[in-house]
GROMACS .gro file of C-alpha atoms in nm:
model
  382
    1MET     CA    1  -3.331   0.838  -0.961
    2THR     CA    2  -2.971   0.794  -0.853
    3PRO     CA    3  -2.821   0.480  -1.014
    4PRO     CA    4  -2.705   0.198  -0.787
    5MET     CA    5  -2.354   0.255  -0.654
    6ASP     CA    6  -2.082  -0.002  -0.703
    7GLU     CA    7  -1.879  -0.131  -0.411
    8ALA     CA    8  -1.575   0.086  -0.487
    9ARG     CA    9  -1.783   0.406  -0.472
   10LEU     CA   10  -1.946   0.285  -0.154
   11ARG     CA   11  -1.607   0.232   0.009
   12ALA     CA   12  -1.504   0.582  -0.096
   13LEU     CA   13  -1.781   0.724   0.126
   14THR     CA   14  -1.653   0.540   0.435
   15PRO     CA   15  -1.406   0.799   0.575
   16GLY     CA   16  -1.661   1.081   0.563
   17VAL     CA   17  -1.929   0.874   0.737
   18LEU     CA   18  -1.690   0.754   1.006
   19GLY     CA   19  -1.566   1.110   1.057
   20VAL     CA   20  -1.920   1.238   1.120
   21LEU     CA   21  -1.976   0.979   1.393
   22VAL     CA   22  -1.639   1.054   1.553
   23ARG     CA   23  -1.719   1.425   1.562
   24ARG     CA   24  -2.044   1.344   1.741
   25GLY     CA   25  -1.833   1.221   2.031
   26ALA     CA   26  -1.861   0.844   2.002
   27GLU     CA   27  -1.577   0.600   2.052
   28PHE     CA   28  -1.381   0.508   1.739
   29ALA     CA   29  -1.412   0.129   1.780
   30ALA     CA   30  -1.791   0.141   1.818
   31ASP     CA   31  -1.822   0.395   1.535
   32GLU     CA   32  -1.624   0.177   1.298
   33ASP     CA   33  -1.841  -0.127   1.370
   34ALA     CA   34  -2.154   0.079   1.310
   35VAL     CA   35  -2.022   0.210   0.979
   36GLN     CA   36  -1.941  -0.143   0.864
   37ASP     CA   37  -2.298  -0.247   0.948
   38ALA     CA   38  -2.429   0.047   0.747
   39LEU     CA   39  -2.214  -0.047   0.447
   40LEU     CA   40  -2.346  -0.403   0.452
   41GLU     CA   41  -2.702  -0.271   0.475
   42ALA     CA   42  -2.635  -0.041   0.178
   43LEU     CA   43  -2.513  -0.332  -0.032
   44ARG     CA   44  -2.841  -0.508   0.047
   45VAL     CA   45  -3.082  -0.216   0.001
   46TRP     CA   46  -2.938   0.022  -0.256
   47PRO     CA   47  -2.959  -0.192  -0.571
   48ALA     CA   48  -3.339  -0.186  -0.542
   49ASP     CA   49  -3.381   0.151  -0.368
   50PRO     CA   50  -3.082   0.386  -0.413
   51PRO     CA   51  -3.091   0.695  -0.186
   52ARG     CA   52  -3.081   1.055  -0.306
   53ASP     CA   53  -2.807   1.138  -0.054
   54PRO     CA   54  -2.584   0.829  -0.018
   55GLN     CA   55  -2.357   0.972   0.253
   56GLY     CA   56  -2.649   1.108   0.453
   57TRP     CA   57  -2.819   0.769   0.432
   58LEU     CA   58  -2.506   0.594   0.558
   59VAL     CA   59  -2.463   0.844   0.842
   60THR     CA   60  -2.823   0.794   0.956
   61VAL     CA   61  -2.807   0.416   0.946
   62ALA     CA   62  -2.464   0.401   1.110
   63TRP     CA   63  -2.574   0.639   1.386
   64HIS     CA   64  -2.882   0.428   1.462
   65ARG     CA   65  -2.671   0.112   1.464
   66PHE     CA   66  -2.432   0.281   1.706
   67LEU     CA   67  -2.723   0.384   1.932
   68ASP     CA   68  -2.869   0.033   1.924
   69ALA     CA   69  -2.534  -0.119   2.021
   70THR     CA   70  -2.483   0.140   2.295
   71ARG     CA   71  -2.826   0.085   2.447
   72ALA     CA   72  -2.774  -0.292   2.444
   73ASP     CA   73  -2.450  -0.260   2.637
   74THR     CA   74  -2.536  -0.211   3.002
   75ALA     CA   75  -2.173  -0.138   3.081
   76ARG     CA   76  -2.200   0.183   2.881
   77ARG     CA   77  -2.503   0.340   3.047
   78ARG     CA   78  -2.322   0.667   3.108
   79ARG     CA   79  -2.258   0.712   2.741
   80GLU     CA   80  -2.617   0.611   2.663
   81ASP     CA   81  -2.738   0.911   2.859
   82ARG     CA   82  -2.537   1.139   2.630
   83VAL     CA   83  -2.648   0.989   2.302
   84HIS     CA   84  -3.008   0.883   2.365
   85GLU     CA   85  -3.145   1.133   2.116
   86THR     CA   86  -3.062   1.141   1.748
   87PRO     CA   87  -2.929   1.483   1.635
   88ALA     CA   88  -3.172   1.697   1.441
   89PRO     CA   89  -3.193   1.600   1.073
   90GLY     CA   90  -3.011   1.820   0.826
   91PRO     CA   91  -2.736   1.817   0.565
   92VAL     CA   92  -2.422   1.622   0.647
   93SER     CA   93  -2.115   1.834   0.717
   94ALA     CA   94  -1.886   1.872   0.417
   95ALA     CA   95  -1.575   1.850   0.636
   96ASP     CA   96  -1.321   1.597   0.506
   97ASP     CA   97  -1.214   1.365   0.787
   98THR     CA   98  -1.015   1.132   0.564
   99LEU     CA   99  -0.678   1.278   0.655
  100GLN     CA  100  -0.740   1.252   1.030
  101LEU     CA  101  -0.850   0.891   0.990
  102TYR     CA  102  -0.529   0.811   0.803
  103PHE     CA  103  -0.325   0.953   1.090
  104LEU     CA  104  -0.533   0.765   1.346
  105CYS     CA  105  -0.493   0.433   1.165
  106ALA     CA  106  -0.117   0.489   1.130
  107HIS     CA  107  -0.075   0.549   1.504
  108PRO     CA  108   0.282   0.469   1.621
  109SER     CA  109   0.155   0.231   1.890
  110LEU     CA  110   0.024  -0.007   1.621
  111THR     CA  111   0.233  -0.271   1.450
  112PRO     CA  112   0.268  -0.223   1.071
  113SER     CA  113   0.036  -0.516   0.996
  114SER     CA  114  -0.229  -0.384   1.236
  115ALA     CA  115  -0.202  -0.033   1.091
  116VAL     CA  116  -0.250  -0.170   0.740
  117ALA     CA  117  -0.552  -0.378   0.842
  118LEU     CA  118  -0.714  -0.087   1.027
  119THR     CA  119  -0.653   0.149   0.733
  120LEU     CA  120  -0.814  -0.096   0.492
  121ARG     CA  121  -1.113  -0.133   0.724
  122ALA     CA  122  -1.170   0.226   0.843
  123VAL     CA  123  -1.051   0.428   0.543
  124GLY     CA  124  -1.077   0.171   0.265
  125GLY     CA  125  -1.415   0.040   0.373
  126LEU     CA  126  -1.320  -0.325   0.321
  127THR     CA  127  -1.491  -0.594   0.527
  128THR     CA  128  -1.299  -0.814   0.767
  129ARG     CA  129  -1.358  -1.107   0.533
  130GLN     CA  130  -1.206  -0.920   0.239
  131ILE     CA  131  -0.899  -0.815   0.439
  132ALA     CA  132  -0.852  -1.168   0.572
  133ALA     CA  133  -0.871  -1.307   0.219
  134ALA     CA  134  -0.610  -1.058   0.100
  135TYR     CA  135  -0.378  -1.159   0.385
  136LEU     CA  136  -0.455  -1.531   0.338
  137VAL     CA  137  -0.548  -1.569   0.707
  138PRO     CA  138  -0.871  -1.689   0.873
  139GLU     CA  139  -1.140  -1.425   0.914
  140ALA     CA  140  -1.141  -1.479   1.293
  141THR     CA  141  -0.768  -1.406   1.307
  142MET     CA  142  -0.811  -1.081   1.116
  143ALA     CA  143  -1.112  -0.983   1.329
  144GLN     CA  144  -0.900  -1.017   1.643
  145ARG     CA  145  -0.619  -0.813   1.488
  146ILE     CA  146  -0.856  -0.532   1.389
  147SER     CA  147  -1.030  -0.536   1.727
  148ARG     CA  148  -0.698  -0.500   1.909
  149ALA     CA  149  -0.597  -0.215   1.680
  150LYS     CA  150  -0.926  -0.034   1.740
  151ARG     CA  151  -0.890  -0.070   2.116
  152THR     CA  152  -0.539   0.073   2.093
  153VAL     CA  153  -0.649   0.391   1.915
  154SER     CA  154  -0.993   0.428   2.076
  155GLY     CA  155  -0.874   0.692   2.323
  156VAL     CA  156  -0.661   0.888   2.076
  157ARG     CA  157  -0.781   1.241   2.004
  158LEU     CA  158  -0.816   1.344   1.641
  159ASP     CA  159  -0.709   1.706   1.690
  160ARG     CA  160  -0.332   1.650   1.685
  161PRO     CA  161  -0.109   1.679   1.379
  162GLY     CA  162  -0.019   1.340   1.235
  163ASP     CA  163   0.299   1.195   1.094
  164VAL     CA  164   0.275   1.196   0.714
  165ALA     CA  165   0.576   0.965   0.684
  166THR     CA  166   0.401   0.697   0.892
  167VAL     CA  167   0.083   0.723   0.684
  168LEU     CA  168   0.287   0.685   0.366
  169ARG     CA  169   0.466   0.379   0.505
  170VAL     CA  170   0.130   0.217   0.577
  171LEU     CA  171   0.003   0.288   0.226
  172TYR     CA  172   0.324   0.151   0.075
  173LEU     CA  173   0.277  -0.166   0.282
  174VAL     CA  174  -0.078  -0.195   0.148
  175PHE     CA  175   0.057  -0.171  -0.207
  176ASN     CA  176   0.321  -0.435  -0.143
  177GLU     CA  177   0.077  -0.686   0.006
  178GLY     CA  178   0.013  -0.823  -0.343
  179TYR     CA  179  -0.296  -0.935  -0.525
  180SER     CA  180  -0.443  -1.217  -0.317
  181GLY     CA  181  -0.811  -1.254  -0.235
  182ASP     CA  182  -1.106  -1.083  -0.400
  183VAL     CA  183  -0.969  -0.733  -0.337
  184ASP     CA  184  -0.668  -0.614  -0.535
  185LEU     CA  185  -0.463  -0.444  -0.264
  186ALA     CA  186  -0.232  -0.277  -0.516
  187ALA     CA  187  -0.529  -0.110  -0.684
  188GLU     CA  188  -0.673  -0.031  -0.341
  189ALA     CA  189  -0.346   0.137  -0.240
  190ILE     CA  190  -0.360   0.353  -0.553
  191ARG     CA  191  -0.719   0.454  -0.471
  192LEU     CA  192  -0.631   0.540  -0.111
  193THR     CA  193  -0.317   0.731  -0.208
  194ARG     CA  194  -0.513   0.934  -0.462
  195GLN     CA  195  -0.755   1.013  -0.180
  196LEU     CA  196  -0.471   1.123   0.045
  197ALA     CA  197  -0.314   1.332  -0.232
  198ALA     CA  198  -0.645   1.514  -0.274
  199ALA     CA  199  -0.658   1.585   0.101
  200ILE     CA  200  -0.302   1.703   0.159
  201ASP     CA  201  -0.058   1.901  -0.054
  202HIS     CA  202   0.272   1.728   0.019
  203PRO     CA  203   0.550   1.638  -0.228
  204GLU     CA  204   0.616   1.299  -0.069
  205VAL     CA  205   0.248   1.206  -0.098
  206ALA     CA  206   0.278   1.286  -0.468
  207GLY     CA  207   0.605   1.091  -0.475
  208LEU     CA  208   0.436   0.780  -0.334
  209LEU     CA  209   0.147   0.813  -0.579
  210ALA     CA  210   0.392   0.841  -0.869
  211LEU     CA  211   0.592   0.543  -0.742
  212ILE     CA  212   0.300   0.303  -0.711
  213LEU     CA  213   0.152   0.416  -1.043
  214LEU     CA  214   0.483   0.348  -1.218
  215HIS     CA  215   0.523   0.010  -1.051
  216HIS     CA  216   0.163  -0.091  -1.113
  217ALA     CA  217   0.192   0.007  -1.480
  218ARG     CA  218   0.442  -0.278  -1.529
  219ARG     CA  219   0.227  -0.537  -1.352
  220ALA     CA  220   0.105  -0.719  -1.663
  221GLY     CA  221   0.460  -0.789  -1.777
  222ARG     CA  222   0.588  -0.924  -1.445
  223THR     CA  223   0.445  -1.276  -1.478
  224ALA     CA  224   0.415  -1.527  -1.760
  225ALA     CA  225   0.094  -1.712  -1.852
  226ASP     CA  226   0.187  -1.995  -1.613
  227GLY     CA  227   0.235  -1.749  -1.325
  228SER     CA  228   0.615  -1.767  -1.328
  229LEU     CA  229   0.822  -1.456  -1.254
  230VAL     CA  230   0.955  -1.255  -1.551
  231PRO     CA  231   1.259  -1.037  -1.466
  232LEU     CA  232   1.268  -0.678  -1.586
  233ALA     CA  233   1.518  -0.748  -1.863
  234GLU     CA  234   1.289  -1.011  -2.017
  235GLN     CA  235   0.954  -0.834  -1.980
  236ASP     CA  236   0.742  -0.751  -2.284
  237ARG     CA  237   0.732  -0.373  -2.250
  238GLY     CA  238   0.442  -0.361  -2.490
  239ARG     CA  239   0.227  -0.499  -2.208
  240TRP     CA  240   0.305  -0.206  -1.980
  241ASP     CA  241   0.030   0.050  -1.920
  242THR     CA  242   0.163   0.359  -2.100
  243GLY     CA  243  -0.122   0.579  -1.978
  244MET     CA  244  -0.045   0.500  -1.616
  245ILE     CA  245   0.326   0.556  -1.680
  246ALA     CA  246   0.253   0.899  -1.828
  247GLU     CA  247   0.038   0.989  -1.528
  248GLY     CA  248   0.305   0.871  -1.284
  249VAL     CA  249   0.577   1.071  -1.461
  250ALA     CA  250   0.361   1.385  -1.462
  251VAL     CA  251   0.284   1.351  -1.090
  252LEU     CA  252   0.654   1.298  -1.018
  253GLN     CA  253   0.765   1.599  -1.221
  254ARG     CA  254   0.528   1.828  -1.031
  255ALA     CA  255   0.659   1.693  -0.701
  256LEU     CA  256   1.027   1.727  -0.796
  257ALA     CA  257   0.966   2.085  -0.913
  258ARG     CA  258   0.897   2.180  -0.550
  259ASP     CA  259   1.260   2.100  -0.461
  260ARG     CA  260   1.175   1.911  -0.142
  261LEU     CA  261   1.321   1.573  -0.229
  262GLY     CA  262   1.216   1.273  -0.025
  263GLU     CA  263   1.257   0.898  -0.032
  264PHE     CA  264   0.944   0.818  -0.234
  265GLN     CA  265   1.023   1.082  -0.495
  266ALA     CA  266   1.372   0.935  -0.541
  267GLN     CA  267   1.230   0.583  -0.573
  268ALA     CA  268   0.975   0.709  -0.824
  269ALA     CA  269   1.252   0.877  -1.028
  270ILE     CA  270   1.429   0.540  -1.057
  271ALA     CA  271   1.104   0.369  -1.155
  272ALA     CA  272   1.042   0.640  -1.417
  273LEU     CA  273   1.384   0.581  -1.575
  274HIS     CA  274   1.307   0.209  -1.600
  275ALA     CA  275   0.963   0.280  -1.746
  276ASP     CA  276   1.101   0.526  -2.001
  277ALA     CA  277   1.371   0.294  -2.140
  278PRO     CA  278   1.298   0.091  -2.457
  279SER     CA  279   1.510  -0.196  -2.318
  280THR     CA  280   1.740  -0.287  -2.030
  281GLU     CA  281   2.044  -0.211  -2.245
  282GLU     CA  282   1.914   0.136  -2.332
  283THR     CA  283   1.832   0.225  -1.970
  284ASP     CA  284   2.012   0.530  -1.830
  285TRP     CA  285   2.196   0.332  -1.561
  286VAL     CA  286   2.433   0.618  -1.480
  287GLN     CA  287   2.140   0.839  -1.380
  288ILE     CA  288   1.982   0.551  -1.189
  289VAL     CA  289   2.303   0.515  -0.984
  290GLU     CA  290   2.289   0.888  -0.912
  291TRP     CA  291   1.932   0.854  -0.783
  292TYR     CA  292   2.040   0.559  -0.568
  293ASP     CA  293   2.311   0.784  -0.425
  294GLU     CA  294   2.036   1.029  -0.326
  295LEU     CA  295   1.837   0.744  -0.170
  296VAL     CA  296   2.138   0.630   0.030
  297ARG     CA  297   2.182   0.986   0.153
  298LEU     CA  298   1.816   1.009   0.251
  299THR     CA  299   1.775   0.667   0.411
  300GLY     CA  300   2.112   0.501   0.472
  301SER     CA  301   1.926   0.176   0.398
  302PRO     CA  302   2.140  -0.135   0.338
  303VAL     CA  303   1.874  -0.263   0.096
  304VAL     CA  304   1.909   0.058  -0.106
  305ARG     CA  305   2.286   0.006  -0.110
  306LEU     CA  306   2.230  -0.348  -0.240
  307ASN     CA  307   2.009  -0.224  -0.523
  308ARG     CA  308   2.267   0.045  -0.596
  309ALA     CA  309   2.538  -0.220  -0.632
  310VAL     CA  310   2.334  -0.398  -0.900
  311ALA     CA  311   2.283  -0.066  -1.081
  312VAL     CA  312   2.657   0.004  -1.060
  313GLY     CA  313   2.711  -0.335  -1.222
  314GLU     CA  314   2.495  -0.224  -1.513
  315ALA     CA  315   2.649   0.123  -1.541
  316ASP     CA  316   3.020   0.044  -1.485
  317GLY     CA  317   3.042  -0.330  -1.540
  318PRO     CA  318   2.985  -0.639  -1.323
  319ARG     CA  319   3.319  -0.618  -1.142
  320ALA     CA  320   3.238  -0.268  -1.023
  321GLY     CA  321   2.902  -0.402  -0.904
  322LEU     CA  322   3.068  -0.690  -0.720
  323ALA     CA  323   3.311  -0.448  -0.556
  324ALA     CA  324   3.016  -0.240  -0.430
  325LEU     CA  325   2.844  -0.558  -0.313
  326THR     CA  326   3.139  -0.683  -0.105
  327ALA     CA  327   3.110  -0.378   0.119
  328LEU     CA  328   2.764  -0.497   0.232
  329ASP     CA  329   2.640  -0.758   0.480
  330ASP     CA  330   2.594  -1.088   0.294
  331THR     CA  331   2.291  -1.173   0.509
  332LEU     CA  332   2.085  -0.898   0.343
  333PRO     CA  333   1.773  -1.023   0.164
  334ARG     CA  334   1.851  -1.099  -0.203
  335TYR     CA  335   2.226  -1.040  -0.151
  336THR     CA  336   2.305  -1.389  -0.283
  337ALA     CA  337   2.075  -1.348  -0.584
  338ALA     CA  338   2.242  -1.017  -0.671
  339ALA     CA  339   2.586  -1.176  -0.638
  340ALA     CA  340   2.477  -1.463  -0.864
  341TYR     CA  341   2.356  -1.223  -1.132
  342LEU     CA  342   2.674  -1.014  -1.124
  343HIS     CA  343   2.901  -1.322  -1.130
  344GLU     CA  344   2.712  -1.457  -1.432
  345ARG     CA  345   2.759  -1.126  -1.614
  346ASP     CA  346   3.128  -1.137  -1.519
  347GLY     CA  347   3.170  -1.471  -1.696
  348ALA     CA  348   3.171  -1.705  -1.395
  349PRO     CA  349   2.881  -1.943  -1.465
  350ARG     CA  350   2.979  -2.210  -1.209
  351THR     CA  351   2.995  -1.960  -0.926
  352ALA     CA  352   2.672  -1.801  -1.047
  353ALA     CA  353   2.493  -2.137  -1.061
  354ARG     CA  354   2.597  -2.220  -0.705
  355LEU     CA  355   2.482  -1.879  -0.582
  356TYR     CA  356   2.149  -1.900  -0.768
  357ALA     CA  357   2.081  -2.236  -0.600
  358GLU     CA  358   2.174  -2.091  -0.260
  359ALA     CA  359   1.952  -1.787  -0.321
  360ALA     CA  360   1.662  -2.016  -0.415
  361ARG     CA  361   1.692  -2.199  -0.082
  362LYS     CA  362   1.676  -1.865   0.101
  363ALA     CA  363   1.383  -1.722  -0.098
  364THR     CA  364   1.052  -1.692   0.088
  365ASP     CA  365   0.842  -1.613  -0.219
  366LEU     CA  366   0.749  -1.922  -0.423
  367ALA     CA  367   0.763  -1.749  -0.763
  368GLU     CA  368   1.104  -1.601  -0.682
  369ARG     CA  369   1.232  -1.938  -0.559
  370ASP     CA  370   1.118  -2.108  -0.882
  371TYR     CA  371   1.286  -1.841  -1.094
  372LEU     CA  372   1.619  -1.871  -0.908
  373THR     CA  373   1.604  -2.250  -0.931
  374ARG     CA  374   1.554  -2.228  -1.307
  375GLN     CA  375   1.849  -1.991  -1.335
  376ALA     CA  376   2.072  -2.236  -1.152
  377ALA     CA  377   1.949  -2.525  -1.368
  378ARG     CA  378   2.006  -2.324  -1.686
  379LEU     CA  379   2.371  -2.258  -1.599
  380ASN     CA  380   2.433  -2.612  -1.475
  381SER     CA  381   2.296  -2.757  -1.801
  382ARG     CA  382   2.577  -2.589  -1.990
   0.00000   0.00000   0.00000
């Protein structure tokens, strides 16, 4: 008998089940609700009675739930006439609909937050409650957000080529949402990006996978036991996940070998140089600056230029970093914190203390604010 399936494996079946219902001609919003009902039923039934064909079981249950909902909705009588009979039983199609669902959920008409929520629901298989907990918002609020997103994409055809860059942005947003709630969104982003990498051969997909693996590998060292932020220079590198770092580097090398450089590959190259260094002092800052130059060329992003200025300060000295910083808009996020760090390294503790305190007042993240406040207090105590 097939052993009971854990929740992660169950979620992995979601895109295929949803794709089958979509191909049968039903509306995306109704399909997605039916699939969620089937997943909840599986969690209830499977531990005691696991099916031989898990995906086929989910398709059957979801299709019946869709039919029940359709028949109960008198406003949809025309559709009921088309779907009143269940298709003949048989093996479920092996077609992989995951990629199309990614493109649908990353539709340009959706806001980034709605695209992330819909991706987690339709492709990730998370419940509304789980997504709401991860976002730290009421379940009713998240349900409304997901419903609006589903209505927006309900009439979109799935036979058009999608925008890979938009899909990757959504997955990167999922990764950056943090670790709140009972679902680890960083781990979920890795799972979904692996899924996408298996469905599409694209160097930037590999670049994103490498980037989030390399970032996630350092997760254990980023916070102290009391939850306070630990900057890169002070992290215990023995706590980093060397296996994940090796995997990320290998994925990145294969992507770079294709000579189609993109933003995520360049970011991953910088992360790899940090992961490879035994200490901050032994980091190859010159090469990191060169990769930031590539990122500036690719994106023109002011935030990238800010990070480059800090790297220049490490490679060529704090005054060179401050010179690069003065060319930027001082309203950029973390500009003041970067200036404080470079002034401290340049031997100006009073200026640095004032800037750390100012940066703390501007910080929106509590852990970051506490860290900057401690830095200001440390310098003032001298």
